Coordinates of C-alpha atoms in Angstrom, one line a residue:
X81 CA -3.5 6.3 17.1
X82 CA -1.9 6.5 13.5
X83 CA 0.6 3.9 14.8
X84 CA -1.9 1.7 16.3
X85 CA -4.2 1.6 12.6
X86 CA -1.1 1.6 10.5
X87 CA 2.0 0.0 12.2
X88 CA 4.2 0.5 9.3
X89 CA 8.1 1.2 9.6
X90 CA 7.0 4.9 8.0
X91 CA 4.3 5.4 10.5
X92 CA 6.5 4.6 13.3
X93 CA 9.0 7.4 12.6
X94 CA 7.2 10.1 14.4
X95 CA 6.5 8.0 17.5
X96 CA 10.2 7.5 17.6
X97 CA 11.1 10.9 17.2
X98 CA 8.2 11.7 20.2
X99 CA 9.5 8.9 22.0
X100 CA 12.8 11.4 23.3
X101 CA 10.4 14.4 23.4
X102 CA 8.7 12.3 26.1
X103 CA 11.8 11.0 27.9
X104 CA 13.4 14.3 27.8
X105 CA 9.9 15.6 29.3
X106 CA 9.9 13.2 32.3
X107 CA 13.5 13.5 33.1
X108 CA 13.0 17.1 33.6
X109 CA 9.8 16.6 35.6
X110 CA 11.7 14.1 37.7
X111 CA 15.1 16.2 37.9
X112 CA 14.3 17.6 41.0
X113 CA 13.4 14.8 42.6
X114 CA 16.0 12.4 41.7
X115 CA 18.6 15.0 42.6
X116 CA 17.2 15.0 46.1
X117 CA 17.6 11.1 46.5
X118 CA 20.6 10.7 44.9
X119 CA 24.3 12.4 44.5
X120 CA 24.8 14.9 41.5
X121 CA 27.5 12.6 40.4
X122 CA 25.4 9.4 41.0
X123 CA 22.8 11.3 38.7
X124 CA 24.9 12.6 36.0
X125 CA 26.0 9.1 35.5
X126 CA 22.6 7.1 35.5
X127 CA 21.6 9.8 33.3
X128 CA 24.2 8.9 31.0
X129 CA 23.6 5.1 31.4
X130 CA 19.8 5.5 30.5
X131 CA 20.6 7.7 27.1
X132 CA 23.3 5.5 26.0
X133 CA 20.8 2.5 26.6
X134 CA 18.5 4.1 24.6
X135 CA 20.5 5.4 22.0
X136 CA 22.5 2.1 21.2
X137 CA 18.5 0.1 21.3
X138 CA 17.4 3.0 18.8
X139 CA 20.0 2.7 16.7
X140 CA 20.0 -1.5 16.8
X141 CA 16.2 -1.6 16.1
X142 CA 16.6 1.2 13.2
X143 CA 19.6 -0.7 11.7
X144 CA 17.9 -4.3 11.6
X145 CA 14.3 -2.4 10.0
X146 CA 16.8 -0.5 7.2
X147 CA 17.9 -4.7 6.4
X148 CA 14.5 -5.3 6.0
X149 CA 13.3 -2.2 4.6
X150 CA 16.0 -2.9 2.0
X151 CA 15.7 -6.6 1.5
X152 CA 11.9 -5.6 1.1
X153 CA 12.6 -3.1 -1.4
X154 CA 14.5 -5.2 -3.9
X155 CA 11.8 -8.0 -3.8
X156 CA 9.3 -5.6 -4.5
X157 CA 11.2 -4.1 -7.5
X158 CA 11.6 -7.3 -8.8
X159 CA 8.0 -8.4 -8.9
X160 CA 7.0 -5.0 -10.4
X161 CA 9.5 -5.9 -13.1
X162 CA 8.4 -9.2 -13.8
X163 CA 4.6 -8.1 -13.8
X164 CA 5.5 -5.2 -16.3
X165 CA 7.0 -7.8 -18.6
X166 CA 4.3 -10.3 -18.7
X167 CA 1.9 -7.6 -19.4
X168 CA 3.9 -6.0 -22.3
X169 CA 4.9 -9.8 -23.8
X170 CA 1.4 -11.3 -23.1
X171 CA -1.7 -9.0 -22.5
X172 CA -0.9 -5.7 -23.7
X173 CA -3.9 -5.8 -25.7
X174 CA -6.1 -6.4 -22.5
X175 CA -8.0 -4.2 -20.7
X176 CA -5.8 -3.2 -17.7
X177 CA -7.8 -2.2 -14.3
X178 CA -5.5 -1.2 -11.6
X179 CA -6.5 -1.3 -7.7
X180 CA -5.4 -1.0 -4.3
X181 CA -1.3 -1.0 -4.2
X182 CA -1.1 -1.3 -7.9
X183 CA 2.6 0.2 -8.7
X184 CA 0.9 1.5 -12.2
X185 CA 1.3 5.1 -12.5
X186 CA -2.0 5.7 -13.1
X187 CA -3.4 4.2 -10.1
X188 CA -0.4 6.5 -8.1
X189 CA -2.2 9.4 -10.3
X190 CA -6.0 7.9 -9.5
X191 CA -5.5 7.8 -5.7
X192 CA -4.1 10.9 -5.6
X193 CA -6.8 12.8 -7.0
X194 CA -9.1 11.0 -5.1
X195 CA -7.7 12.9 -2.1
X196 CA -7.7 15.9 -3.9
X197 CA -11.6 15.4 -4.2
X198 CA -11.2 14.3 -8.1
X199 CA -10.2 17.8 -8.8
X200 CA -8.1 17.0 -11.6
X201 CA -10.3 14.5 -13.1
X202 CA -10.7 15.7 -16.4
X203 CA -7.2 16.4 -17.3
X204 CA -6.3 12.9 -16.2
X205 CA -9.5 11.4 -18.2
X206 CA -8.2 13.5 -21.0
X207 CA -4.7 12.4 -20.7
X208 CA -5.2 8.7 -19.7
X209 CA -8.5 7.6 -21.7
X210 CA -7.6 4.3 -21.0
X211 CA -7.6 4.5 -17.2
X212 CA -9.5 1.4 -15.4
X213 CA -9.7 1.1 -11.9
X214 CA -11.6 -0.9 -9.3
X215 CA -12.4 0.8 -5.9
X216 CA -11.9 -1.9 -3.3
X217 CA -14.3 -0.1 -0.9
X218 CA -17.1 0.9 -2.7
X219 CA -16.9 -2.3 -5.1
X220 CA -17.4 -0.3 -8.2
X221 CA -15.3 0.4 -11.4
X222 CA -14.2 3.6 -12.5
X223 CA -12.2 5.9 -14.8
X224 CA -10.7 8.7 -13.8
X225 CA -13.8 11.0 -14.0
X226 CA -16.8 8.4 -13.7
X227 CA -18.4 4.6 -12.9
X228 CA -18.2 2.3 -15.2
X229 CA -19.9 -1.4 -16.2
X230 CA -17.3 -3.7 -17.1
X231 CA -20.0 -6.5 -17.7
X232 CA -20.3 -5.5 -21.4
X233 CA -16.5 -5.3 -22.2
X234 CA -15.7 -8.9 -20.5
X235 CA -17.4 -11.1 -23.4
X236 CA -15.2 -9.3 -26.0
X237 CA -12.2 -8.5 -24.3
X238 CA -9.2 -9.5 -22.3
X239 CA -9.5 -8.3 -18.8
X240 CA -6.6 -7.9 -16.2
X241 CA -6.5 -6.8 -12.6
X242 CA -3.3 -5.2 -11.3
X243 CA -2.7 -4.5 -7.2
X244 CA -2.4 -6.0 -3.8
X245 CA -2.6 -10.1 -3.5
X246 CA -5.9 -11.0 -3.5
X247 CA -7.2 -14.3 -1.4
X248 CA -10.0 -16.8 -2.5
X249 CA -12.8 -14.8 -0.4
X250 CA -11.8 -11.4 -2.6
X251 CA -12.4 -12.9 -5.8
X252 CA -16.6 -12.7 -5.5
X253 CA -15.7 -8.7 -5.2
X254 CA -15.2 -8.2 -8.9
X255 CA -18.0 -10.0 -10.6
X256 CA -20.4 -13.0 -9.7
X257 CA -20.0 -14.6 -13.4
X258 CA -16.3 -14.1 -13.2
X259 CA -13.6 -15.8 -11.8
X260 CA -9.7 -14.9 -11.5
X261 CA -7.0 -16.8 -13.1
X262 CA -3.5 -15.9 -11.6
X263 CA -1.0 -14.7 -13.8
X264 CA 1.5 -13.7 -11.2
X265 CA 1.4 -14.1 -7.3
X266 CA 3.8 -11.6 -5.7
X267 CA 4.0 -11.4 -1.9
X268 CA 3.2 -7.3 -2.3
X269 CA 1.7 -7.3 -5.8
X270 CA -0.3 -9.8 -8.2
X271 CA -1.3 -10.2 -11.6
X272 CA -4.5 -11.6 -12.3
X273 CA -6.9 -12.4 -15.9
X274 CA -10.8 -12.6 -15.6
X275 CA -12.4 -15.2 -16.7
X276 CA -16.1 -15.4 -17.7
X277 CA -17.8 -18.4 -16.1
X278 CA -19.7 -20.9 -18.0
X279 CA -23.4 -20.5 -17.6
X280 CA -24.1 -23.6 -15.6
X281 CA -21.2 -22.4 -12.9
X282 CA -22.7 -19.1 -12.4
X283 CA -24.1 -19.3 -8.6

């Protein structure tokens, strides 16, 4: 079920290991029947052939996945480097809102703290008082310790969002009176600037 829900490479590793166990169980269960139908020498050769094919196919698939992961990782590191440079050079004074799959360290801490039932919220809030986050599931803005309302901040502050790429349908999740300007549009991670809409364009 986990593999069906999350078919990414790191989720497939347990399934790959389980395949070996399943093959061993099947061979063990049918060994007696196969040996009665086949001569021992033929059975041994057939078993060796099946094992060789399985190992070769697994090695080939694993090698291809490793190459894909390597290229993907290099591209991802390049995107992160570009985003960090843009923030440092042009948006260092902006309110920085992190959301799902942001590579920013603060979001990693926020994500882990959520799974720890917010046990470390006070410590993180003290260590990172400028931590702003957007929860894509609850559609709420948060710090490490509480919910936030950014509507009062956007008129006087520059606000940027960092996380997984958004499509047009996701833009309205942030604030009805705002739109998003693309600063950097990457394959794995993007950077956006929140823009206040003129009053006559607010729906």
